[in-house]
Short mmCIF file of the C-alpha atoms (twelve columns), coordinates in Angstrom:
data_MODEL
# 
_entry.id   MODEL 
# 
loop_
_atom_site.group_PDB 
_atom_site.id 
_atom_site.type_symbol 
_atom_site.label_atom_id 
_atom_site.label_alt_id 
_atom_site.label_comp_id 
_atom_site.label_asym_id 
_atom_site.label_seq_id 
_atom_site.Cartn_x 
_atom_site.Cartn_y 
_atom_site.Cartn_z 
_atom_site.pdbx_PDB_model_num 
ATOM 1   C CA . MET A 1   7.119   -23.514 21.288  1 
ATOM 2   C CA . ASN A 2   9.406   -22.744 24.375  1 
ATOM 3   C CA . TYR A 3   11.472  -19.685 24.919  1 
ATOM 4   C CA . GLU A 4   14.612  -20.851 23.201  1 
ATOM 5   C CA . GLU A 5   12.719  -21.961 20.137  1 
ATOM 6   C CA . ARG A 6   10.953  -18.559 20.012  1 
ATOM 7   C CA . GLU A 7   14.304  -16.587 20.287  1 
ATOM 8   C CA . LEU A 8   15.802  -18.651 17.399  1 
ATOM 9   C CA . LEU A 9   12.988  -17.641 15.197  1 
ATOM 10  C CA . LEU A 10  12.819  -13.952 16.421  1 
ATOM 11  C CA . ASP A 11  15.181  -12.488 13.791  1 
ATOM 12  C CA . GLU A 12  13.101  -13.811 10.911  1 
ATOM 13  C CA . HIS A 13  9.856   -12.830 12.423  1 
ATOM 14  C CA . PRO A 14  7.776   -10.576 10.025  1 
ATOM 15  C CA . ILE A 15  7.390   -8.046  12.929  1 
ATOM 16  C CA . VAL A 16  11.182  -7.700  13.005  1 
ATOM 17  C CA . THR A 17  11.767  -7.929  9.119   1 
ATOM 18  C CA . LYS A 18  8.726   -5.638  8.430   1 
ATOM 19  C CA . LYS A 19  7.713   -8.141  5.715   1 
ATOM 20  C CA . TYR A 20  3.987   -8.488  6.229   1 
ATOM 21  C CA . LEU A 21  0.730   -7.222  5.049   1 
ATOM 22  C CA . VAL A 22  -2.305  -6.219  7.079   1 
ATOM 23  C CA . VAL A 23  -5.424  -5.865  4.990   1 
ATOM 24  C CA . THR A 24  -6.734  -2.855  6.828   1 
ATOM 25  C CA . PRO A 25  -10.401 -1.669  6.671   1 
ATOM 26  C CA . THR A 26  -9.255  1.277   4.445   1 
ATOM 27  C CA . ILE A 27  -7.609  -1.128  2.039   1 
ATOM 28  C CA . LYS A 28  -10.962 -3.110  1.890   1 
ATOM 29  C CA . ARG A 29  -13.016 0.037   1.237   1 
ATOM 30  C CA . VAL A 30  -10.558 1.267   -1.453  1 
ATOM 31  C CA . TYR A 31  -10.470 -2.222  -3.146  1 
ATOM 32  C CA . SER A 32  -14.318 -2.315  -3.242  1 
ATOM 33  C CA . LEU A 33  -14.190 1.036   -5.313  1 
ATOM 34  C CA . ILE A 34  -11.234 -0.092  -7.575  1 
ATOM 35  C CA . ARG A 35  -12.759 -3.449  -8.365  1 
ATOM 36  C CA . GLU A 36  -15.897 -1.695  -9.521  1 
ATOM 37  C CA . ARG A 37  -13.811 0.444   -11.921 1 
ATOM 38  C CA . VAL A 38  -11.881 -2.563  -13.118 1 
ATOM 39  C CA . TRP A 39  -14.943 -4.658  -13.526 1 
ATOM 40  C CA . MET A 40  -16.646 -1.753  -15.577 1 
ATOM 41  C CA . ARG A 41  -13.512 -1.330  -17.716 1 
ATOM 42  C CA . ARG A 42  -12.903 2.284   -16.752 1 
ATOM 43  C CA . THR A 43  -9.957  3.924   -18.178 1 
ATOM 44  C CA . GLY A 44  -8.474  5.333   -15.031 1 
ATOM 45  C CA . THR A 45  -8.833  6.460   -11.428 1 
ATOM 46  C CA . PHE A 46  -6.433  7.470   -8.685  1 
ATOM 47  C CA . LEU A 47  -6.189  7.546   -4.802  1 
ATOM 48  C CA . PHE A 48  -4.531  10.376  -2.862  1 
ATOM 49  C CA . ALA A 49  -3.511  11.066  0.555   1 
ATOM 50  C CA . MET A 50  -0.770  12.640  2.664   1 
ATOM 51  C CA . PRO A 51  2.605   10.675  3.069   1 
ATOM 52  C CA . ARG A 52  2.843   7.620   5.416   1 
ATOM 53  C CA . MET A 53  -0.853  6.864   5.071   1 
ATOM 54  C CA . GLY A 54  -0.109  3.394   3.535   1 
ATOM 55  C CA . LYS A 55  -0.623  4.118   -0.141  1 
ATOM 56  C CA . SER A 56  2.128   2.002   -1.394  1 
ATOM 57  C CA . THR A 57  1.233   -0.967  0.812   1 
ATOM 58  C CA . CYS A 58  -2.383  -0.556  -0.556  1 
ATOM 59  C CA . ALA A 59  -1.114  -0.662  -4.173  1 
ATOM 60  C CA . GLU A 60  0.665   -3.960  -3.489  1 
ATOM 61  C CA . ALA A 61  -2.545  -5.327  -1.821  1 
ATOM 62  C CA . VAL A 62  -4.660  -4.131  -4.521  1 
ATOM 63  C CA . GLN A 63  -2.563  -5.894  -7.194  1 
ATOM 64  C CA . ASP A 64  -2.556  -9.275  -5.217  1 
ATOM 65  C CA . ILE A 65  -6.327  -9.090  -4.708  1 
ATOM 66  C CA . LEU A 66  -7.224  -8.249  -8.226  1 
ATOM 67  C CA . GLU A 67  -5.099  -11.023 -9.650  1 
ATOM 68  C CA . ALA A 68  -6.691  -13.458 -7.181  1 
ATOM 69  C CA . GLU A 69  -10.278 -12.255 -8.018  1 
ATOM 70  C CA . PHE A 70  -9.738  -11.712 -11.786 1 
ATOM 71  C CA . PRO A 71  -7.320  -14.458 -12.844 1 
ATOM 72  C CA . LYS A 72  -7.581  -13.456 -16.532 1 
ATOM 73  C CA . ILE A 73  -6.173  -9.997  -16.161 1 
ATOM 74  C CA . PHE A 74  -2.678  -8.986  -16.517 1 
ATOM 75  C CA . THR A 75  -1.260  -6.339  -14.046 1 
ATOM 76  C CA . ILE A 76  2.009   -4.424  -13.590 1 
ATOM 77  C CA . LEU A 77  2.868   -2.261  -10.667 1 
ATOM 78  C CA . PHE A 78  5.568   0.316   -10.784 1 
ATOM 79  C CA . ALA A 79  6.823   3.304   -8.857  1 
ATOM 80  C CA . ALA A 80  7.027   6.658   -10.688 1 
ATOM 81  C CA . GLU A 81  10.183  8.634   -10.250 1 
ATOM 82  C CA . LYS A 82  11.087  12.321  -10.849 1 
ATOM 83  C CA . ARG A 83  13.518  12.451  -13.879 1 
ATOM 84  C CA . LYS A 84  14.482  14.363  -16.862 1 
ATOM 85  C CA . GLN A 85  11.740  14.667  -19.631 1 
ATOM 86  C CA . SER A 86  11.882  11.660  -21.881 1 
ATOM 87  C CA . ASP A 87  9.281   9.625   -23.565 1 
ATOM 88  C CA . SER A 88  11.252  6.494   -23.178 1 
ATOM 89  C CA . GLY A 89  11.809  6.956   -19.436 1 
ATOM 90  C CA . LEU A 90  8.356   5.841   -18.475 1 
ATOM 91  C CA . LEU A 91  8.442   2.757   -20.726 1 
ATOM 92  C CA . ILE A 92  11.819  1.698   -19.193 1 
ATOM 93  C CA . ASP A 93  10.331  2.011   -15.745 1 
ATOM 94  C CA . ILE A 94  7.227   -0.136  -16.542 1 
ATOM 95  C CA . LEU A 95  9.303   -2.819  -18.193 1 
ATOM 96  C CA . ARG A 96  11.894  -3.034  -15.429 1 
ATOM 97  C CA . ALA A 97  9.165   -3.212  -12.790 1 
ATOM 98  C CA . ASP A 98  7.961   -6.482  -14.373 1 
ATOM 99  C CA . LYS A 99  11.558  -7.704  -14.206 1 
ATOM 100 C CA . LEU A 100 12.460  -7.352  -17.906 1 
ATOM 101 C CA . PRO A 101 15.967  -6.354  -18.840 1 
ATOM 102 C CA . VAL A 102 16.087  -3.090  -20.670 1 
ATOM 103 C CA . HIS A 103 18.950  -0.960  -21.907 1 
ATOM 104 C CA . SER A 104 18.657  2.772   -21.179 1 
ATOM 105 C CA . ARG A 105 19.497  3.703   -24.661 1 
ATOM 106 C CA . THR A 106 17.090  1.568   -26.388 1 
ATOM 107 C CA . PRO A 107 14.989  3.616   -28.880 1 
ATOM 108 C CA . TYR A 108 11.444  4.597   -27.872 1 
ATOM 109 C CA . LYS A 109 9.761   2.716   -30.755 1 
ATOM 110 C CA . ASP A 110 11.573  -0.467  -29.780 1 
ATOM 111 C CA . LEU A 111 10.736  -0.111  -25.996 1 
ATOM 112 C CA . PHE A 112 6.993   0.586   -26.950 1 
ATOM 113 C CA . ASN A 113 6.679   -2.458  -29.195 1 
ATOM 114 C CA . HIS A 114 8.446   -4.507  -26.574 1 
ATOM 115 C CA . LEU A 115 5.971   -3.355  -23.808 1 
ATOM 116 C CA . ILE A 116 2.991   -4.117  -26.107 1 
ATOM 117 C CA . THR A 117 4.235   -7.569  -27.040 1 
ATOM 118 C CA . HIS A 118 4.853   -8.383  -23.326 1 
ATOM 119 C CA . ILE A 119 1.339   -7.348  -22.457 1 
ATOM 120 C CA . LYS A 120 -0.221  -9.241  -25.187 1 
ATOM 121 C CA . VAL A 121 1.705   -12.460 -24.495 1 
ATOM 122 C CA . ASN A 122 0.731   -12.272 -20.824 1 
ATOM 123 C CA . ILE A 123 -2.972  -11.640 -21.558 1 
ATOM 124 C CA . SER A 124 -2.964  -14.404 -24.099 1 
ATOM 125 C CA . GLU A 125 -1.532  -16.835 -21.545 1 
ATOM 126 C CA . ARG A 126 -4.349  -15.819 -19.342 1 
ATOM 127 C CA . GLY A 127 -7.107  -16.088 -21.761 1 
ATOM 128 C CA . GLY A 128 -8.222  -12.558 -21.010 1 
ATOM 129 C CA . ALA A 129 -8.435  -9.233  -22.661 1 
ATOM 130 C CA . GLN A 130 -7.702  -6.537  -19.877 1 
ATOM 131 C CA . PHE A 131 -4.523  -5.080  -18.613 1 
ATOM 132 C CA . ILE A 132 -4.266  -3.012  -15.295 1 
ATOM 133 C CA . LEU A 133 -1.466  -0.667  -14.642 1 
ATOM 134 C CA . LEU A 134 -0.840  0.374   -11.130 1 
ATOM 135 C CA . ILE A 135 1.261   3.490   -10.478 1 
ATOM 136 C CA . ASP A 136 2.713   4.348   -7.216  1 
ATOM 137 C CA . GLU A 137 3.655   7.912   -6.505  1 
ATOM 138 C CA . MET A 138 1.601   9.005   -9.489  1 
ATOM 139 C CA . GLN A 139 2.098   12.651  -8.626  1 
ATOM 140 C CA . LEU A 140 5.614   12.275  -10.094 1 
ATOM 141 C CA . LEU A 141 4.391   11.817  -13.554 1 
ATOM 142 C CA . SER A 142 4.765   14.486  -16.089 1 
ATOM 143 C CA . GLU A 143 2.299   15.589  -18.961 1 
ATOM 144 C CA . LEU A 144 4.636   13.813  -21.382 1 
ATOM 145 C CA . ASP A 145 4.318   10.550  -19.366 1 
ATOM 146 C CA . LEU A 146 0.591   10.842  -19.391 1 
ATOM 147 C CA . ASN A 147 0.705   11.405  -23.222 1 
ATOM 148 C CA . VAL A 148 2.793   8.083   -23.442 1 
ATOM 149 C CA . LEU A 149 0.173   6.328   -21.340 1 
ATOM 150 C CA . LEU A 150 -2.583  7.651   -23.627 1 
ATOM 151 C CA . VAL A 151 -0.778  6.216   -26.766 1 
ATOM 152 C CA . LEU A 152 -0.367  2.855   -24.819 1 
ATOM 153 C CA . HIS A 153 -4.186  2.772   -24.054 1 
ATOM 154 C CA . ASN A 154 -5.039  3.665   -27.689 1 
ATOM 155 C CA . ARG A 155 -2.737  1.053   -29.102 1 
ATOM 156 C CA . LEU A 156 -4.116  -1.742  -26.820 1 
ATOM 157 C CA . GLU A 157 -7.648  -0.698  -27.656 1 
ATOM 158 C CA . LEU A 158 -6.869  -1.351  -31.308 1 
ATOM 159 C CA . ASP A 159 -5.687  -4.873  -30.300 1 
ATOM 160 C CA . LYS A 160 -9.117  -5.422  -28.415 1 
ATOM 161 C CA . ILE A 161 -7.381  -5.092  -24.992 1 
ATOM 162 C CA . LYS A 162 -8.982  -2.829  -22.355 1 
ATOM 163 C CA . MET A 163 -6.550  -0.986  -20.122 1 
ATOM 164 C CA . THR A 164 -7.244  0.631   -16.712 1 
ATOM 165 C CA . THR A 165 -4.694  2.856   -14.985 1 
ATOM 166 C CA . ILE A 166 -4.896  3.083   -11.195 1 
ATOM 167 C CA . GLY A 167 -2.676  5.698   -9.526  1 
ATOM 168 C CA . PHE A 168 -1.595  5.995   -5.934  1 
ATOM 169 C CA . ALA A 169 -0.565  9.534   -5.151  1 
ATOM 170 C CA . GLN A 170 0.285   12.150  -2.500  1 
ATOM 171 C CA . SER A 171 -2.162  15.076  -2.169  1 
ATOM 172 C CA . ASP A 172 0.120   17.280  -4.447  1 
ATOM 173 C CA . ILE A 173 -1.221  15.320  -7.492  1 
ATOM 174 C CA . GLN A 174 -3.725  18.207  -7.401  1 
ATOM 175 C CA . HIS A 175 -0.785  20.372  -8.804  1 
ATOM 176 C CA . LEU A 176 -0.526  18.051  -11.804 1 
ATOM 177 C CA . ARG A 177 -4.390  18.369  -12.385 1 
ATOM 178 C CA . SER A 178 -4.139  22.038  -12.293 1 
ATOM 179 C CA . ALA A 179 -1.229  22.032  -14.800 1 
ATOM 180 C CA . LEU A 180 -3.159  19.861  -17.182 1 
ATOM 181 C CA . HIS A 181 -6.021  22.228  -16.893 1 
ATOM 182 C CA . ALA A 182 -3.757  25.141  -17.860 1 
ATOM 183 C CA . THR A 183 -2.398  23.461  -20.865 1 
ATOM 184 C CA . LYS A 184 -6.072  22.538  -21.803 1 
ATOM 185 C CA . ALA A 185 -5.066  18.722  -21.683 1 
ATOM 186 C CA . GLN A 186 -8.666  17.755  -21.031 1 
ATOM 187 C CA . ASN A 187 -8.024  14.207  -22.767 1 
ATOM 188 C CA . LEU A 188 -5.502  13.262  -20.210 1 
ATOM 189 C CA . LEU A 189 -7.603  14.696  -17.280 1 
ATOM 190 C CA . ALA A 190 -10.574 12.598  -18.613 1 
ATOM 191 C CA . ARG A 191 -8.621  9.560   -19.268 1 
ATOM 192 C CA . PHE A 192 -6.580  9.330   -15.956 1 
ATOM 193 C CA . LEU A 193 -7.452  11.963  -13.332 1 
ATOM 194 C CA . SER A 194 -11.137 12.330  -13.401 1 
ATOM 195 C CA . GLU A 195 -12.098 9.982   -10.640 1 
ATOM 196 C CA . PRO A 196 -10.151 10.671  -7.434  1 
ATOM 197 C CA . ILE A 197 -10.564 8.562   -4.356  1 
ATOM 198 C CA . PRO A 198 -9.426  10.114  -1.008  1 
ATOM 199 C CA . PHE A 199 -7.286  7.592   1.012   1 
ATOM 200 C CA . ASP A 200 -7.410  7.538   4.800   1 
ATOM 201 C CA . GLY A 201 -4.820  5.840   6.965   1 
ATOM 202 C CA . CYS A 202 -6.476  4.517   10.023  1 
ATOM 203 C CA . ALA A 203 -9.731  6.429   10.001  1 
ATOM 204 C CA . ASN A 204 -11.211 5.695   13.510  1 
ATOM 205 C CA . LYS A 205 -11.101 3.498   16.519  1 
ATOM 206 C CA . LYS A 206 -13.202 0.883   15.042  1 
ATOM 207 C CA . ASP A 207 -10.697 0.616   12.258  1 
ATOM 208 C CA . LEU A 208 -7.885  0.180   14.844  1 
ATOM 209 C CA . GLU A 209 -9.816  -2.616  16.647  1 
ATOM 210 C CA . GLU A 210 -9.960  -4.534  13.322  1 
ATOM 211 C CA . ILE A 211 -6.297  -4.082  12.839  1 
ATOM 212 C CA . LEU A 212 -5.364  -5.153  16.254  1 
ATOM 213 C CA . ASN A 213 -7.575  -8.117  15.655  1 
ATOM 214 C CA . GLU A 214 -5.414  -9.255  12.835  1 
ATOM 215 C CA . TYR A 215 -2.520  -9.467  15.089  1 
ATOM 216 C CA . ASP A 216 -4.556  -11.344 17.606  1 
ATOM 217 C CA . ASN A 217 -6.061  -13.865 15.551  1 
ATOM 218 C CA . SER A 218 -5.194  -13.878 11.787  1 
ATOM 219 C CA . LEU A 219 -1.432  -13.019 11.202  1 
ATOM 220 C CA . VAL A 220 0.666   -16.148 12.129  1 
ATOM 221 C CA . TYR A 221 4.372   -17.121 12.267  1 
ATOM 222 C CA . PRO A 222 5.750   -19.573 11.578  1 
ATOM 223 C CA . ASP A 223 3.276   -20.385 8.796   1 
ATOM 224 C CA . ASP A 224 0.826   -23.272 9.311   1 
ATOM 225 C CA . THR A 225 0.995   -22.900 13.187  1 
ATOM 226 C CA . GLU A 226 -1.367  -21.450 15.532  1 
ATOM 227 C CA . PHE A 227 1.019   -18.823 16.681  1 
ATOM 228 C CA . THR A 228 -0.514  -15.494 16.061  1 
ATOM 229 C CA . TYR A 229 1.712   -12.537 16.194  1 
ATOM 230 C CA . THR A 230 0.447   -11.569 19.665  1 
ATOM 231 C CA . ARG A 231 0.730   -15.158 20.872  1 
ATOM 232 C CA . PHE A 232 4.251   -15.456 19.564  1 
ATOM 233 C CA . PHE A 233 5.520   -12.580 21.634  1 
ATOM 234 C CA . LEU A 234 3.224   -12.867 24.589  1 
ATOM 235 C CA . PRO A 235 2.405   -16.714 24.805  1 
ATOM 236 C CA . ILE A 236 1.889   -16.733 28.621  1 
ATOM 237 C CA . ALA A 237 -0.274  -13.578 28.598  1 
ATOM 238 C CA . TYR A 238 -2.170  -14.745 25.502  1 
ATOM 239 C CA . SER A 239 -3.023  -18.233 27.026  1 
ATOM 240 C CA . ASN A 240 -4.385  -16.104 29.905  1 
ATOM 241 C CA . GLY A 241 -6.795  -14.122 27.765  1 
ATOM 242 C CA . PHE A 242 -4.665  -11.180 26.782  1 
ATOM 243 C CA . ARG A 243 -5.382  -9.655  23.382  1 
ATOM 244 C CA . MET A 244 -4.107  -6.506  21.748  1 
ATOM 245 C CA . ASN A 245 -7.575  -5.332  20.481  1 
ATOM 246 C CA . GLU A 246 -8.639  -4.850  24.148  1 
ATOM 247 C CA . TYR A 247 -6.211  -1.765  24.191  1 
ATOM 248 C CA . ALA A 248 -7.698  -0.014  21.126  1 
ATOM 249 C CA . ASP A 249 -9.175  2.735   23.175  1 
ATOM 250 C CA . PRO A 250 -6.082  4.007   24.945  1 
ATOM 251 C CA . ILE A 251 -3.869  3.364   21.951  1 
ATOM 252 C CA . TRP A 252 -6.345  5.266   19.537  1 
ATOM 253 C CA . THR A 253 -6.527  8.165   22.220  1 
ATOM 254 C CA . ALA A 254 -2.631  8.488   22.442  1 
ATOM 255 C CA . LEU A 255 -2.267  8.310   18.576  1 
ATOM 256 C CA . LYS A 256 -4.794  11.045  18.006  1 
ATOM 257 C CA . ARG A 257 -3.131  13.237  20.651  1 
ATOM 258 C CA . ALA A 258 0.308   12.720  19.014  1 
ATOM 259 C CA . SER A 259 -1.066  13.390  15.536  1 
ATOM 260 C CA . LYS A 260 -2.881  16.408  16.326  1 
ATOM 261 C CA . PRO A 261 -0.668  18.764  14.446  1 
ATOM 262 C CA . LEU A 262 -1.713  17.027  11.198  1 
ATOM 263 C CA . GLU A 263 -5.268  18.291  11.791  1 
ATOM 264 C CA . GLU A 264 -6.339  15.164  10.036  1 
ATOM 265 C CA . GLN A 265 -9.208  12.785  11.269  1 
ATOM 266 C CA . SER A 266 -7.045  9.668   10.460  1 
ATOM 267 C CA . VAL A 267 -3.773  8.379   11.811  1 
ATOM 268 C CA . PRO A 268 -0.698  7.572   9.364   1 
ATOM 269 C CA . VAL A 269 -0.614  3.699   9.310   1 
ATOM 270 C CA . GLN A 270 3.091   3.403   9.037   1 
ATOM 271 C CA . HIS A 271 3.558   4.961   12.514  1 
ATOM 272 C CA . LEU A 272 0.496   2.913   13.729  1 
ATOM 273 C CA . PHE A 273 2.178   -0.179  12.632  1 
ATOM 274 C CA . ARG A 274 5.524   0.753   14.296  1 
ATOM 275 C CA . THR A 275 3.581   1.510   17.396  1 
ATOM 276 C CA . ILE A 276 1.878   -1.923  17.420  1 
ATOM 277 C CA . GLU A 277 5.259   -3.648  16.644  1 
ATOM 278 C CA . TYR A 278 7.151   -1.801  19.487  1 
ATOM 279 C CA . LEU A 279 4.423   -2.893  22.026  1 
ATOM 280 C CA . LEU A 280 4.790   -6.497  21.006  1 
ATOM 281 C CA . LEU A 281 8.656   -6.445  20.961  1 
ATOM 282 C CA . ALA A 282 8.989   -4.598  24.238  1 
ATOM 283 C CA . GLY A 283 6.291   -6.764  25.855  1 
ATOM 284 C CA . ARG A 284 8.004   -10.084 25.251  1 
ATOM 285 C CA . VAL A 285 10.433  -9.479  27.961  1 
ATOM 286 C CA . LYS A 286 7.662   -8.782  30.535  1 
ATOM 287 C CA . ASP A 287 5.293   -11.662 29.495  1 
ATOM 288 C CA . GLY A 288 3.446   -13.123 32.379  1 
ATOM 289 C CA . GLU A 289 0.017   -14.277 33.405  1 
ATOM 290 C CA . SER A 290 -1.145  -10.901 34.455  1 
ATOM 291 C CA . TYR A 291 0.679   -8.783  31.875  1 
ATOM 292 C CA . LYS A 292 -1.012  -5.613  30.892  1 
ATOM 293 C CA . ILE A 293 -0.085  -2.672  28.670  1 
ATOM 294 C CA . SER A 294 0.338   0.515   30.588  1 
ATOM 295 C CA . THR A 295 -0.295  3.970   29.285  1 
ATOM 296 C CA . ARG A 296 3.506   4.603   29.646  1 
ATOM 297 C CA . ASP A 297 4.137   1.632   27.410  1 
ATOM 298 C CA . ILE A 298 1.849   3.107   24.743  1 
ATOM 299 C CA . ASP A 299 3.472   6.481   24.916  1 
ATOM 300 C CA . GLU A 300 6.955   4.997   24.669  1 
ATOM 301 C CA . ALA A 301 5.818   2.967   21.677  1 
ATOM 302 C CA . ILE A 302 4.416   6.142   19.843  1 
ATOM 303 C CA . GLU A 303 7.606   7.940   20.719  1 
ATOM 304 C CA . ALA A 304 9.663   5.141   19.101  1 
ATOM 305 C CA . SER A 305 7.369   5.201   15.969  1 
ATOM 306 C CA . ASN A 306 8.762   8.794   15.294  1 
ATOM 307 C CA . LEU A 307 5.073   10.069  14.770  1 
ATOM 308 C CA . LYS A 308 5.710   13.314  16.578  1 
ATOM 309 C CA . GLU A 309 8.645   14.092  14.410  1 
ATOM 310 C CA . TYR A 310 6.652   13.228  11.294  1 
ATOM 311 C CA . CYS A 311 3.846   15.483  12.522  1 
ATOM 312 C CA . GLY A 312 6.315   18.270  13.385  1 
ATOM 313 C CA . ILE A 313 7.587   18.286  9.768   1 
ATOM 314 C CA . LEU A 314 4.168   18.165  7.950   1 
ATOM 315 C CA . GLY A 315 2.594   20.429  10.590  1 
ATOM 316 C CA . SER A 316 5.133   23.176  10.187  1 
ATOM 317 C CA . SER A 317 4.930   22.850  6.363   1 
ATOM 318 C CA . GLY A 318 1.153   23.227  6.352   1 
ATOM 319 C CA . GLY A 319 0.554   19.462  5.588   1 
# 
């Protein structure tokens, strides 16, 4: 691929469109815990972390991996929203998340039966008996929402279908747990919120090395070529031995310094990915046989990722 061909493809590159997935070490660790709960037919579990740690990406990855490993299960992933109290609202969100047209004024009973039928049909097509509901931003659910989910669980149980609810939440989901304790809703706590899983972004330098290795060796564009992301942007340097993972130490040191106000061990992955992307995009105009990433390059990339602004906001609010 010559320079002109590469430039024609640049606007559609996943680094530019932000449409790509890195299965990070944290996602792998989390999935091993979730798959065990799914395999054991547990009723519910949830992950929690600060914003920008990659929970939403993890939810999408977990759904994809679960469906690949357990082809007989049926899954739906939806994002919870803050809205007026309504027993119908949650059902509408779930149905629309699976691309089903639903009128907002449809009666609760009709919505409930529609969802039950949809789940049963899809499970029957797969020859299975298990439904997995993945909920992003689970902290936005209300006690009423959880009661609706409880009814859904019980109804599916009558139809010999096991349901597991997996939540992905920000740390303030602990407020919801406290509220449920206050109202003595032990059944909801036991069913959905009794198995918390702490979620890290990028936990350490070793994790960063594995992530950078994905850019160097696994992620490719165009598909079915040997142009890894690193090679695409730095073909000359790459052919002369340049690899992003060799810079894990200075990148990690700079990220930890920039994220110090968070007082967290891990680094927010959204800002980490923006840093890596900036280094590749900025590096393409400097590509050469002896190209190296400088400390200044790393600092500029972290500045462009807005990590410092994010840390300032969360650090001043107490995280």
